[in-house]
XYZ file of C-alpha atoms in Angstrom:
335
model
C -6.242 -21.064 -10.149
C -4.357 -24.533 -10.304
C -3.522 -26.896 -7.617
C -0.944 -28.745 -7.449
C -2.480 -31.905 -6.696
C -5.941 -31.494 -8.485
C -7.104 -30.424 -11.673
C -9.502 -27.220 -10.781
C -12.676 -27.140 -12.704
C -14.336 -24.018 -12.298
C -18.064 -23.265 -13.017
C -18.102 -19.350 -13.115
C -20.596 -16.536 -13.093
C -19.597 -13.058 -13.790
C -21.483 -10.142 -12.505
C -22.482 -10.926 -9.201
C -21.813 -8.098 -7.088
C -20.334 -9.459 -3.766
C -19.452 -6.195 -1.253
C -16.270 -7.135 0.652
C -14.788 -5.557 3.661
C -11.023 -5.533 3.710
C -8.202 -4.082 6.141
C -5.296 -3.197 5.030
C -2.138 -1.520 6.320
C 0.354 0.865 5.218
C 2.613 -1.387 4.157
C 2.072 -1.025 0.392
C 4.256 -2.218 -2.520
C 4.438 -2.165 -6.540
C 5.673 -4.731 -8.861
C 5.947 -6.080 -12.310
C 7.399 -7.279 -15.451
C 8.716 -5.618 -18.469
C 6.398 -2.404 -19.382
C 4.594 -3.328 -15.882
C 8.330 -3.204 -14.428
C 8.519 0.459 -15.760
C 5.115 1.171 -14.549
C 5.461 -0.449 -11.144
C 9.077 2.095 -10.774
C 6.888 5.706 -12.045
C 4.416 4.444 -9.725
C 6.712 4.113 -6.587
C 8.492 7.538 -7.555
C 5.060 9.395 -8.251
C 3.201 7.585 -5.227
C 6.498 7.435 -2.746
C 4.276 8.766 0.028
C 1.835 5.925 -0.337
C 3.876 3.053 -2.279
C 7.159 1.840 0.178
C 8.907 -0.594 -2.331
C 9.062 -1.994 -5.972
C 10.057 -4.944 -7.460
C 11.486 -4.822 -11.090
C 11.192 -7.926 -13.169
C 13.196 -6.790 -16.541
C 12.524 -2.412 -16.615
C 14.242 0.440 -16.570
C 14.677 3.506 -14.347
C 12.528 6.144 -13.661
C 11.308 7.965 -17.103
C 13.708 6.000 -18.820
C 12.211 6.801 -21.984
C 11.874 10.351 -21.961
C 8.345 10.498 -23.320
C 9.799 9.214 -26.806
C 9.388 5.711 -28.685
C 12.299 5.522 -30.013
C 14.241 6.242 -26.697
C 12.206 3.700 -25.239
C 13.073 0.815 -27.900
C 16.961 1.697 -28.149
C 18.372 3.322 -24.990
C 15.349 1.343 -22.797
C 15.426 -1.823 -24.266
C 17.969 -3.137 -26.665
C 20.511 -1.574 -25.663
C 21.014 -0.395 -22.114
C 23.105 2.549 -23.084
C 22.933 6.503 -23.132
C 20.608 6.061 -19.365
C 21.342 9.473 -17.946
C 20.767 8.517 -14.315
C 21.718 12.140 -12.845
C 19.340 13.954 -15.604
C 16.375 11.202 -14.676
C 16.946 12.140 -10.933
C 16.748 16.099 -12.033
C 13.364 15.191 -13.661
C 12.146 13.499 -10.717
C 13.313 16.828 -8.504
C 11.630 19.232 -11.277
C 8.584 17.387 -11.006
C 8.675 16.932 -7.448
C 8.763 21.217 -7.055
C 5.594 21.144 -8.939
C 3.949 18.911 -6.818
C 3.477 15.890 -9.711
C 5.390 13.634 -8.000
C 5.676 12.806 -3.879
C 9.362 13.753 -2.144
C 12.056 11.819 -3.555
C 13.135 11.768 0.151
C 10.916 8.807 0.554
C 12.951 6.612 -2.000
C 15.851 6.750 0.487
C 15.787 3.687 2.499
C 12.981 2.087 0.409
C 13.234 -1.925 -0.531
C 13.747 -2.583 -4.037
C 14.045 -5.747 -5.875
C 15.307 -5.671 -9.320
C 15.706 -9.131 -11.455
C 17.190 -9.540 -14.705
C 17.434 -13.117 -16.713
C 20.430 -13.741 -18.715
C 19.033 -14.763 -21.667
C 16.711 -11.558 -21.690
C 17.171 -10.400 -25.335
C 13.616 -8.171 -24.903
C 15.106 -5.769 -22.152
C 18.985 -6.025 -21.946
C 20.357 -6.462 -18.561
C 22.137 -3.475 -18.886
C 19.003 -1.856 -18.137
C 18.210 -3.123 -14.997
C 21.796 -2.466 -14.031
C 20.898 0.982 -14.276
C 17.240 0.578 -12.784
C 19.791 -0.586 -9.485
C 22.114 2.445 -9.961
C 19.376 4.543 -10.143
C 17.700 3.636 -7.088
C 20.905 2.865 -5.111
C 21.820 6.645 -6.067
C 18.674 7.726 -4.286
C 19.503 5.907 -1.110
C 17.184 2.776 -1.603
C 17.721 -0.568 -0.008
C 18.294 -2.866 -3.001
C 18.295 -6.663 -3.522
C 19.452 -7.790 -7.497
C 19.577 -10.913 -8.804
C 21.242 -10.318 -12.796
C 23.109 -14.154 -13.087
C 20.078 -16.172 -13.642
C 19.292 -18.343 -16.439
C 16.108 -16.878 -17.559
C 14.337 -15.400 -20.862
C 12.257 -12.077 -20.966
C 9.382 -13.801 -18.643
C 8.151 -13.565 -14.735
C 9.794 -16.598 -12.910
C 7.821 -19.031 -11.137
C 8.591 -22.562 -9.372
C 6.503 -24.443 -11.736
C 3.968 -23.132 -13.835
C 4.676 -21.482 -17.373
C 6.636 -21.859 -20.387
C 10.475 -22.996 -20.825
C 12.550 -20.845 -18.527
C 15.167 -19.991 -21.133
C 12.669 -18.866 -23.604
C 10.599 -15.692 -24.305
C 7.347 -17.082 -25.442
C 3.626 -16.826 -24.630
C 2.523 -16.409 -21.616
C 5.797 -14.462 -20.611
C 5.572 -16.719 -17.470
C 8.427 -19.264 -17.031
C 8.819 -22.369 -15.417
C 12.086 -21.489 -13.928
C 12.516 -23.395 -10.412
C 12.295 -20.276 -8.718
C 9.481 -18.390 -7.175
C 10.092 -15.012 -8.207
C 6.881 -13.507 -6.468
C 7.915 -14.800 -2.832
C 11.474 -13.943 -3.545
C 10.865 -10.087 -4.254
C 8.046 -9.740 -1.567
C 10.479 -11.301 1.012
C 12.652 -8.427 0.223
C 9.872 -5.613 0.120
C 8.369 -6.696 2.988
C 10.743 -7.804 5.181
C 10.312 -9.912 8.399
C 6.949 -10.232 7.133
C 7.249 -12.838 4.382
C 7.405 -16.372 5.505
C 9.261 -19.190 3.079
C 5.606 -20.892 3.546
C 2.894 -20.737 0.814
C -0.699 -21.275 1.245
C -3.178 -22.885 -0.770
C -5.592 -20.674 -2.943
C -9.242 -20.409 -2.957
C -11.097 -19.525 -6.365
C -13.287 -17.606 -4.180
C -10.724 -14.939 -2.669
C -10.656 -13.789 -6.511
C -12.455 -10.443 -6.786
C -13.078 -8.118 -9.723
C -13.029 -4.223 -9.132
C -14.277 -1.481 -11.546
C -11.394 0.436 -13.587
C -12.101 3.920 -14.757
C -11.582 3.287 -19.016
C -11.640 7.148 -19.416
C -8.475 8.204 -21.536
C -6.751 5.527 -19.342
C -6.214 2.413 -21.921
C -7.093 0.558 -18.827
C -10.058 -2.100 -18.993
C -12.742 -2.251 -17.244
C -12.126 -4.480 -14.436
C -8.850 -4.947 -12.268
C -8.569 -8.260 -10.453
C -7.845 -8.473 -6.580
C -6.712 -11.675 -4.471
C -8.093 -10.979 -1.019
C -7.177 -14.164 1.370
C -10.189 -14.757 3.638
C -8.137 -13.713 6.348
C -8.283 -9.792 4.836
C -11.644 -10.068 4.680
C -12.401 -8.024 7.613
C -12.207 -4.367 8.260
C -10.169 -4.713 11.623
C -7.934 -6.869 9.171
C -4.190 -5.589 8.925
C -2.943 -7.031 6.116
C 0.022 -5.835 3.747
C -0.868 -4.721 -0.179
C 1.378 -5.376 -3.164
C 0.203 -4.125 -6.972
C 1.066 -5.954 -9.326
C 1.510 -5.240 -13.048
C 1.475 -7.365 -15.998
C 3.510 -7.136 -19.036
C 2.698 -6.369 -22.638
C 1.148 -9.094 -24.640
C -0.362 -10.590 -21.074
C -3.442 -8.443 -20.474
C -6.822 -10.737 -19.949
C -7.411 -10.728 -23.990
C -4.124 -12.285 -24.471
C -3.699 -14.972 -22.144
C -6.758 -14.557 -19.809
C -6.302 -15.455 -16.015
C -2.839 -16.766 -16.081
C -1.246 -13.660 -14.657
C -3.774 -13.044 -12.139
C -3.747 -16.927 -10.708
C -0.732 -18.673 -11.814
C 2.312 -16.124 -11.099
C 2.731 -17.241 -7.715
C 1.382 -14.504 -6.008
C -1.502 -15.414 -4.724
C -0.102 -18.402 -2.697
C 2.544 -15.768 -0.687
C -0.832 -13.581 -0.393
C -2.434 -16.488 1.881
C 0.284 -17.460 3.941
C 1.281 -13.896 4.685
C -1.914 -11.874 5.176
C -1.936 -10.009 2.095
C -3.733 -8.558 -0.540
C -2.480 -8.987 -4.355
C -4.299 -6.294 -6.748
C -3.721 -6.553 -10.558
C -4.424 -3.331 -12.337
C -5.594 -4.437 -16.342
C -4.243 -2.516 -19.350
C -5.984 -2.942 -22.877
C -4.815 -3.022 -26.446
C -5.193 -0.254 -28.125
C -4.589 -0.081 -32.271
C -2.641 3.311 -32.343
C -0.094 3.676 -29.746
C -0.373 0.682 -27.638
C -1.082 -2.673 -29.998
C 0.578 -5.072 -27.593
C -1.556 -3.835 -24.449
C 1.624 -2.579 -22.661
C 1.418 -0.014 -19.550
C 2.364 3.450 -20.402
C 5.701 4.392 -19.836
C 7.043 6.392 -23.060
C 3.761 8.623 -23.461
C 1.410 7.220 -25.575
C -1.548 8.611 -23.628
C 0.289 11.940 -22.947
C 3.238 13.372 -21.603
C 2.144 13.348 -17.919
C 2.115 9.745 -17.625
C 5.112 9.304 -15.176
C 3.872 11.929 -13.228
C 0.751 11.876 -10.779
C -1.197 13.334 -13.178
C -0.583 10.295 -15.417
C -4.023 8.925 -16.501
C -3.135 5.179 -15.232
C -1.184 6.558 -11.917
C -3.943 8.323 -11.106
C -6.601 5.336 -11.370
C -4.109 3.010 -9.724
C -3.874 5.572 -7.061
C -7.545 5.605 -6.884
C -7.494 2.006 -6.690
C -5.582 2.133 -3.784
C -7.303 4.326 -1.927
C -10.790 2.188 -2.497
C -8.829 -0.763 -1.023
C -7.341 1.561 1.929
C -11.167 2.596 2.822
C -11.979 -0.865 3.649
C -15.381 -0.801 1.728
C -15.441 -2.659 -1.851
C -19.238 -2.000 -2.542
C -18.594 -2.727 -6.395
C -16.719 -5.881 -5.721
C -17.430 -8.677 -7.330
C -16.525 -12.499 -7.044
C -15.109 -13.720 -9.950
C -16.164 -17.640 -9.215
C -18.925 -17.532 -6.893
C -19.599 -21.018 -7.221
C -16.466 -23.896 -7.674
C -16.401 -27.599 -7.986
C -12.991 -29.681 -7.554
C -12.497 -32.607 -10.042
C -9.866 -35.212 -9.247
């Protein structure tokens, strides 16, 4: 975690168990960039009894790819055309009848934030416009931003690459705190304009299942000190990174430098960062499964990744993180 005033040199030791008690409310939302945005939408739909809203940075509507890689690359990324919203909603209804997703009635009135940069040539802005239309048809309260000069990137105030160029780490120095703006809409009347000062000691790792999930061995969570008590009443936001943003690709930059943790500190909010991994066959870029590279249940509560995310949420809701590990047990600051 990098302070604006100081360069933080961290001496860290992984693997030290640090059991921590947490307290979270039912105020739970999800968000993500690119494949993480598609993952956020399908998690929101599948788990709408638990998840109350979604922030979608460069991502499409539920089941946009229809379990087909070619459709994912064309309709849902390059073109943004031939996306049949009525059909996608009918899929939700069918899945709901089978108990594979929560009631779609939960989506009515939910808060949704949709962002697409004008220079995004990876996910066509028309895709995001379909996302807005999809959610509005379901009765959600949607706020969107489509006229911002940005490439395919997670917009931050002052960290990352050139905002108008899509390049690693796909985090852009845009003069826009996308984390804060989106969370202010998702958690209305709860997220202020203030930002807190983060602490490396509040970054924890939590074991993830790797059993057919194409996920890494650990998720990460930023848990403000105020939330490290079983009688705390903190909100929870689950953030999904995009393709080529895994720990292997960009180390801890998505966890530590996208702006979410500063919002969390100032507003008593826990941020959970599940982690996907690359796989040579089917997922070489470490994307989330939004087209069916694991199996065709990917967009339901039976999907391997959605089920694991639900387990992580339930673990946090239980309040007792016995297997959590403090990522940076010791730290030194140097001017």
